[in-house]
Amino acid sequence: MSTEGAVDLGATQVITWTYGGELPGKEIRVQRGDVLKVDLSNRLKVPTTIHWHGIALRNDMDGVPNLTQSEIPAGGRFTYEFTVPDAGTYWFHPHVGTQLDTGLYAPLIVEDPEDGGDYDTELVVVLDDWLDGLGRSPADVLADLRTNGMTMEHTGMPGMSMPQSDLLGGDVGDVVYPHMLANGRTANAPHTFATKPGQRVRLRLINAGSDTAFRVGVPDVRMTVTHTDGFPVVPVEAETVLLGMGERIDATITVPSSTTALLAVAEGRGAYAQVIIQSGRPVDPTTSDAAATQLTTLPALTVRDIEAAESVRLPDKAPDITHTLTLEGPGDKYDWTINGRTYDPNDGLPIQPGQRVRLRLENSSEMFHPMHLHGHTFQVVDKGRPGARKDTVIVLPDQTLEVDFDADNPGQWLTHCHNVYHGETGMMTVMSYEA
Ligand SMILES: [Cu+2]
């Protein structure tokens, strides 16, 4: 059920849109190969859909309005029903307007019967940048961006520069958020995860933000990264990991003997969210401030540091077709474009079934773009080694990144920037092919 109602974020209460009145929405957990059936009752005053982010599902369940289904009207219902082919950490959210930047999001965990060998318990952490219900809605923010163009949206002052990040190679974002959330809670009133020293915990990190990359770590605790975007990787140690909007990372940690916190610093923004990992005496959550500052000085694991596990590598094959996607913006009306054009569902990139498709993502703008492909999991092309299997990948400013996928799931599939303000103003295109 998508609904409007009050949510307690910790620092403040807001009226917003959620799934079922909870933030994040209640987790859905299934086994690989299951048929997932979800009846959505839309109790919002506006139309909506659900997109099942990262799942290689049947196309008519993908939740893209006017491409794979009609919008579900206010008061309407829709039944999503599809097979879930791959295990991993996924999530779901609307694909209508800027609804992603409200409270409409929830985890979708697909278990593998072989999971659990190297951990005792799990902690799902959903990260978000929050502004809804505090005076300006996401739709208001988009309208401001459209009016003010390239200026930072909250100031409206021409020439006001945006915060920068070396890790992101330029601007950190376009929108100012009053709060950063982990599992629906602000840093000063966080979610507490009760555990015991020595426990092995599988972290399932999900960035549900709309305009914010997060650098995540647990002070003085090494993470072993095991999966990106649901798919296994060659395990790699990290002090912190970077997640763009839409990305997921699974990592295992060993719980230390005293209470600590998982910290998610909004990259380049000087704000953070946290989940308390309570293995000893309770702590005052404000004592995390110094650790959060310290976290930003530690190295962050990025996609270039990750190799796909052998079991999920694409077979060696030269691409049958290469499409270049030049990412540009923002234009005068805050338009973000692919190959100079804004989104048109009738004008996409031609591909054929069975092809190995290479997408050459060329970022000609001054901001990073987490580019997401629906219905498939691509492999990052990395010279001389098997890059990560992913469905969302950060393309840094002035950089070109290539990804390969096999056209093995016919339908009409979006590929787009997962910054909702970029996608909504045009940075989306479609690839269609029939069986
Ligand atoms: Cu973008």
CSV table of C-alpha atoms and ligand atoms in Angstrom, one decimal, residues 245 336 367-371 417-419 422-423 427, ligand 1:
chain,number,residue,atom,x,y,z
A,245,MET,CA,22.3,6.4,-5.6
A,336,TRP,CA,20.2,16.6,-18.4
A,367,MET,CA,28.8,15.9,-11.8
A,368,PHE,CA,28.9,12.1,-11.3
A,369,HIS,CA,26.0,10.0,-12.6
A,370,PRO,CA,25.0,6.7,-11.2
A,371,MET,CA,23.8,5.0,-14.4
A,417,CYS,CA,20.8,8.3,-14.2
A,418,HIS,CA,19.7,7.4,-10.7
A,419,ASN,CA,19.9,11.0,-9.6
A,422,HIS,CA,18.7,14.2,-13.6
A,423,GLY,CA,16.5,11.3,-14.7
A,427,MET,CA,18.8,11.7,-18.6
B,1,CU,CU,23.0,12.1,-13.2
